[in-house]
Amino acid sequence: MYTISKNLKLTAIILMVVGAIGLIYGFINVPSSVEEVHEILASSDAHGHADEAHAHDDEHAEHVFHQLQNKPWASIYTAALFFFLIAAGALAFYAIQNAAQAGWSPILFRVMEGISAYIFPGGVIVFVLLVLSSLHLNHLFIWMDADVVAHDEIIANKTGYLNIPFFLIRAAIYIVGWAFFYSRLRKNSIKLDEGFDPALFKKNFKLSAGFLVFFIVTESMLSWDFIMSIDTHWFSTLFGWFVFASMFVSGITVIALVTLYLKSKGYLEQVNNSHIHDLAKFMFGISIFWEYLWFSQFLLIWYANIPEEAVYYVQRIEQYPLLFFGTFFLNFLLPMLILINTEFKRIPWIVSLAGVIILVGHYINFYVMIMPGTVGESWSFGAAEIGSVLLIGGLFLYVIFNALTKAPLVAKNFPLLKESKHFHY
Amino acid sequence: MSHYEAPIRKPLVTGDKSYHDITVEIARPVEGKANKSWWIVFSIALIAFLWGLGCIVYTVSTGIGTWGLNKTIGWAWDITNFVWWVGIGHAGTLISAVLLLFRQKWRMAINRSAEAMTIFSVVQAGLFPIIHMGRPWLAYWVLPIPNQYGSLWVNFNSPLLWDVFAISTYLSVSLVFWWTGLLPDFAMLRDRAVKPFQKHIYGILSFGWSGRVKDWQRFEEVSLVLAGLATPLVLSVHTIVSFDFATSVIPGWHTTIFPPYFVAGAIFSGFAMVNTLLIIMRKVVSLEDYITVQHIELMNIVIMITGSIVGVAYITELFMAWYSGVEYEQYAFLNRATGPYWWAYWAMMTCNVFSPQFMWFPKLRRSIMFSFFISIVVNIGMWFERFVIIVTSLHRDYMPSAWTMFSPTFVDIGIYIGTIGFFFVLFLLYARTFPVIAQAEVKSIMKSSGEKYKKIREEKGDDANLYEMPEPKTLPDFKKLIAEANSKNDSSDANSKSE
């Protein structure tokens, strides 16, 4: 059995506390009125816009005021969604391994289960944030604002889908559905430790297949709801699969990092460098797949240049150039160059390095998906952003490592376990 | 323990097979003579091919006006067939490359034929970009060759040019990948050949393969590298084909999901074609022990998964058409479902979305008859998918004054039939002259996944010997022999001494 080391527990708690302080500071620091924004704008734009009409200035200040108000909300939302979807990505990977009857990975099943344990708490946090948005505590989703909808015909036409009750019901279905599949899979997996029962093995096989079907549909809808609807006017058919690639590769990366950590602490002795190699191959392959989707979506919209779609990228390239193109390097180029070498894929520190790059890159990917529609050009990395990542990241660490203590780190009696223990590539 | 495999895995080679049996059974169709039904089928395919060739010659010499195209619909059967054939070709590379990367041992019995199918269908696909040109004799202008027109260049912005690079690279890489895998098998045929002519031919084809350790080591490395390259290639080729439509501004064409969705559709239709061909082949050349029901079941599962992905994409497109609020987009889908080509749309929906869902039932997906039926249904559906995307988006778009209809002429249909004929001509010739199963690969999984060896392990444990020790011969009594020899020597010595 695994026990959390005191250091790790302490680290997680410190992260949460520091993160919470940062986030609270971010909320306090939000200007409370448009006048305050005027002052900020005046001090930052010393050269001023003397020629421009005052009315325009007021409008601009109000615009910036809303963006700054959104900033801490968008930060915590990005972090909450990112870690929640990492857990979901890990669960999808677990389900695929089960459904494909993979022979190499069963030794890592408990690690995947541990990471997926965050689905429920993570989902609850995301859901609470969505409820707060629908109570109009923030303006993350402009379509939730009845005033906007009244004056915007395009959004008004979408209210059949984008309305608060239906939105929250859908969100609940995704989160509860995923958590349900997780808890069933986990329960059967632990039951299998008591003694081999072919029926249980089969049950988990079928559950995994069922989950994957449910997942492909709900994941697509989730990405339209939780992310795409922020830029309410914009649409892209590829979007759901693009988000999937992002969460999937992050999930696999976290599996690799947690495995490496546990192994370095002397747990998971039977995990050998071939297992790490396979995980690294998946990190490598899915990174390229993510890039393929990122580029396809971008290229098609850039090429046809239809204004109603292109505006999405215009804003990102103008306001977030470094982050937008940075993901290309962090999520594709660097992982590809680092992980293409067979030897490198077996060296823990190199895999960890690539893993950290991938995770940072995909956080930025989420950031670039969420921020332009919520805070626009007023973005910056400050206490709220960093605090949110630390807060949710600390909670994530605490939850997953706590879940890892609940069951032996290697499942017993799994029919493919022996193959996995003897796996060499 | 190097050959350990969990007992729950079903054997991939059934029957009490030895290495020699594999050799004999795979070489049999090549070494034997074609029977009557082969000649009948071959003749039919050849006639269809010649008829198609006639239609092509007629088109090129008379003009594209012999087809059913009009001023609104500039692409119809030509590009439909092109995309259809390219899509079918993708399963071969998927089976040999992607399944290799995923270490799927079951691919070994089917990869050779799947790759052959790839190459032959890419050849069919390759015809269309040329013959649908108004002036095909200027086709070489698509290549960036320095020339006397002040070095007049091509524009690299067109997906049609990317197609040229994609398809030609795809064909070349697939061909090299296929041929490399064939070397040990051609060598086997060369070594078994009794007639000098055959020996000579297979000697040339096998490039002097002698199967040394170093050769095998490099062979494996090359296969892995090629698989690693072929996988992004297969994705990008069909992606580029999808760009032909998705980069445009036509409602119903311009959508970002096309790249992955076309690829999923390609795997879907390609696996269906592999299933169609292999279900017949295993019977005709009696390879049921290698292409087992499990293989068919697994292909059906792939068909089911990719069919579901395609289904999700259809629904996504429909939803986005509504969600986008773009009336042109909304009309494009309304027109598909209820317009004059409603029958094509619903044929597509029925064949592609509903039919693969039958595969959730184990009884159905393990039934050979049913799999064969569905595999054909899927290919019909995927033809309609391309037809629906191309024609229904073109025949009604922005300006109602340009709305029109499309109906093919006999030349359109004749060329399509001709490519089917040509495909089967090639495939039938292949089945008579090439080893249709990669024997070297199948031999490599015999001890882990062959029924015979799985049984041995089941009886005697995982560490049982998987080979038979030769009967120990009782050694001669050396002491006696030595004594005898000594006594002989002694006597001869004595004799010599006495002399």
mmCIF file with all atom_site columns, N, CA and C in Angstrom, chain B residues 366-384:
data_model
loop_
_atom_site.group_PDB
_atom_site.id
_atom_site.type_symbol
_atom_site.label_atom_id
_atom_site.label_alt_id
_atom_site.label_comp_id
_atom_site.label_asym_id
_atom_site.label_entity_id
_atom_site.label_seq_id
_atom_site.pdbx_PDB_ins_code
_atom_site.Cartn_x
_atom_site.Cartn_y
_atom_site.Cartn_z
_atom_site.occupancy
_atom_site.B_iso_or_equiv
_atom_site.pdbx_formal_charge
_atom_site.auth_seq_id
_atom_site.auth_comp_id
_atom_site.auth_asym_id
_atom_site.auth_atom_id
_atom_site.pdbx_PDB_model_num
ATOM 1  N N  . ARG B 1 366 ? -19.612 -11.707 -35.423 1.00 0.00 ? 366 ARG B N  1
ATOM 2  C CA . ARG B 1 366 ? -18.867 -12.950 -35.626 1.00 0.00 ? 366 ARG B CA 1
ATOM 3  C C  . ARG B 1 366 ? -19.441 -13.763 -36.779 1.00 0.00 ? 366 ARG B C  1
ATOM 4  N N  . SER B 1 367 ? -20.505 -13.250 -37.360 1.00 0.00 ? 367 SER B N  1
ATOM 5  C CA . SER B 1 367 ? -21.089 -13.981 -38.481 1.00 0.00 ? 367 SER B CA 1
ATOM 6  C C  . SER B 1 367 ? -20.430 -13.528 -39.783 1.00 0.00 ? 367 SER B C  1
ATOM 7  N N  . ILE B 1 368 ? -19.878 -14.484 -40.495 1.00 0.00 ? 368 ILE B N  1
ATOM 8  C CA . ILE B 1 368 ? -19.138 -14.123 -41.706 1.00 0.00 ? 368 ILE B CA 1
ATOM 9  C C  . ILE B 1 368 ? -20.081 -13.576 -42.772 1.00 0.00 ? 368 ILE B C  1
ATOM 10 N N  . MET B 1 369 ? -21.211 -14.217 -42.901 1.00 0.00 ? 369 MET B N  1
ATOM 11 C CA . MET B 1 369 ? -22.169 -13.756 -43.903 1.00 0.00 ? 369 MET B CA 1
ATOM 12 C C  . MET B 1 369 ? -22.597 -12.318 -43.629 1.00 0.00 ? 369 MET B C  1
ATOM 13 N N  . PHE B 1 370 ? -22.914 -12.066 -42.361 1.00 0.00 ? 370 PHE B N  1
ATOM 14 C CA . PHE B 1 370 ? -23.384 -10.729 -42.011 1.00 0.00 ? 370 PHE B CA 1
ATOM 15 C C  . PHE B 1 370 ? -22.273 -9.691  -42.205 1.00 0.00 ? 370 PHE B C  1
ATOM 16 N N  . SER B 1 371 ? -21.047 -10.051 -41.826 1.00 0.00 ? 371 SER B N  1
ATOM 17 C CA . SER B 1 371 ? -19.937 -9.111  -41.988 1.00 0.00 ? 371 SER B CA 1
ATOM 18 C C  . SER B 1 371 ? -19.749 -8.758  -43.456 1.00 0.00 ? 371 SER B C  1
ATOM 19 N N  . PHE B 1 372 ? -19.872 -9.786  -44.294 1.00 0.00 ? 372 PHE B N  1
ATOM 20 C CA . PHE B 1 372 ? -19.693 -9.558  -45.724 1.00 0.00 ? 372 PHE B CA 1
ATOM 21 C C  . PHE B 1 372 ? -20.757 -8.599  -46.238 1.00 0.00 ? 372 PHE B C  1
ATOM 22 N N  . PHE B 1 373 ? -21.969 -8.840  -45.805 1.00 0.00 ? 373 PHE B N  1
ATOM 23 C CA . PHE B 1 373 ? -23.077 -7.987  -46.222 1.00 0.00 ? 373 PHE B CA 1
ATOM 24 C C  . PHE B 1 373 ? -22.838 -6.545  -45.772 1.00 0.00 ? 373 PHE B C  1
ATOM 25 N N  . ILE B 1 374 ? -22.495 -6.376  -44.502 1.00 0.00 ? 374 ILE B N  1
ATOM 26 C CA . ILE B 1 374 ? -22.298 -5.018  -43.977 1.00 0.00 ? 374 ILE B CA 1
ATOM 27 C C  . ILE B 1 374 ? -21.117 -4.341  -44.660 1.00 0.00 ? 374 ILE B C  1
ATOM 28 N N  . SER B 1 375 ? -20.065 -5.116  -44.941 1.00 0.00 ? 375 SER B N  1
ATOM 29 C CA . SER B 1 375 ? -18.887 -4.495  -45.552 1.00 0.00 ? 375 SER B CA 1
ATOM 30 C C  . SER B 1 375 ? -19.247 -3.884  -46.909 1.00 0.00 ? 375 SER B C  1
ATOM 31 N N  . ILE B 1 376 ? -20.157 -4.525  -47.610 1.00 0.00 ? 376 ILE B N  1
ATOM 32 C CA . ILE B 1 376 ? -20.563 -3.952  -48.903 1.00 0.00 ? 376 ILE B CA 1
ATOM 33 C C  . ILE B 1 376 ? -21.472 -2.745  -48.689 1.00 0.00 ? 376 ILE B C  1
ATOM 34 N N  . VAL B 1 377 ? -22.355 -2.888  -47.723 1.00 0.00 ? 377 VAL B N  1
ATOM 35 C CA . VAL B 1 377 ? -23.252 -1.768  -47.403 1.00 0.00 ? 377 VAL B CA 1
ATOM 36 C C  . VAL B 1 377 ? -22.439 -0.524  -47.050 1.00 0.00 ? 377 VAL B C  1
ATOM 37 N N  . VAL B 1 378 ? -21.374 -0.728  -46.265 1.00 0.00 ? 378 VAL B N  1
ATOM 38 C CA . VAL B 1 378 ? -20.560 0.404   -45.839 1.00 0.00 ? 378 VAL B CA 1
ATOM 39 C C  . VAL B 1 378 ? -19.914 1.076   -47.051 1.00 0.00 ? 378 VAL B C  1
ATOM 40 N N  . ASN B 1 379 ? -19.432 0.290   -47.966 1.00 0.00 ? 379 ASN B N  1
ATOM 41 C CA . ASN B 1 379 ? -18.783 0.909   -49.118 1.00 0.00 ? 379 ASN B CA 1
ATOM 42 C C  . ASN B 1 379 ? -19.763 1.654   -50.014 1.00 0.00 ? 379 ASN B C  1
ATOM 43 N N  . ILE B 1 380 ? -20.979 1.142   -50.086 1.00 0.00 ? 380 ILE B N  1
ATOM 44 C CA . ILE B 1 380 ? -22.004 1.889   -50.818 1.00 0.00 ? 380 ILE B CA 1
ATOM 45 C C  . ILE B 1 380 ? -22.280 3.202   -50.087 1.00 0.00 ? 380 ILE B C  1
ATOM 46 N N  . GLY B 1 381 ? -22.407 3.101   -48.768 1.00 0.00 ? 381 GLY B N  1
ATOM 47 C CA . GLY B 1 381 ? -22.685 4.291   -47.972 1.00 0.00 ? 381 GLY B CA 1
ATOM 48 C C  . GLY B 1 381 ? -21.594 5.322   -48.098 1.00 0.00 ? 381 GLY B C  1
ATOM 49 N N  . MET B 1 382 ? -20.345 4.857   -48.103 1.00 0.00 ? 382 MET B N  1
ATOM 50 C CA . MET B 1 382 ? -19.250 5.815   -48.179 1.00 0.00 ? 382 MET B CA 1
ATOM 51 C C  . MET B 1 382 ? -19.139 6.432   -49.569 1.00 0.00 ? 382 MET B C  1
ATOM 52 N N  . TRP B 1 383 ? -19.559 5.702   -50.573 1.00 0.00 ? 383 TRP B N  1
ATOM 53 C CA . TRP B 1 383 ? -19.605 6.335   -51.896 1.00 0.00 ? 383 TRP B CA 1
ATOM 54 C C  . TRP B 1 383 ? -20.636 7.450   -51.873 1.00 0.00 ? 383 TRP B C  1
ATOM 55 N N  . PHE B 1 384 ? -21.785 7.162   -51.264 1.00 0.00 ? 384 PHE B N  1
ATOM 56 C CA . PHE B 1 384 ? -22.833 8.181   -51.195 1.00 0.00 ? 384 PHE B CA 1
ATOM 57 C C  . PHE B 1 384 ? -22.407 9.359   -50.343 1.00 0.00 ? 384 PHE B C  1
#
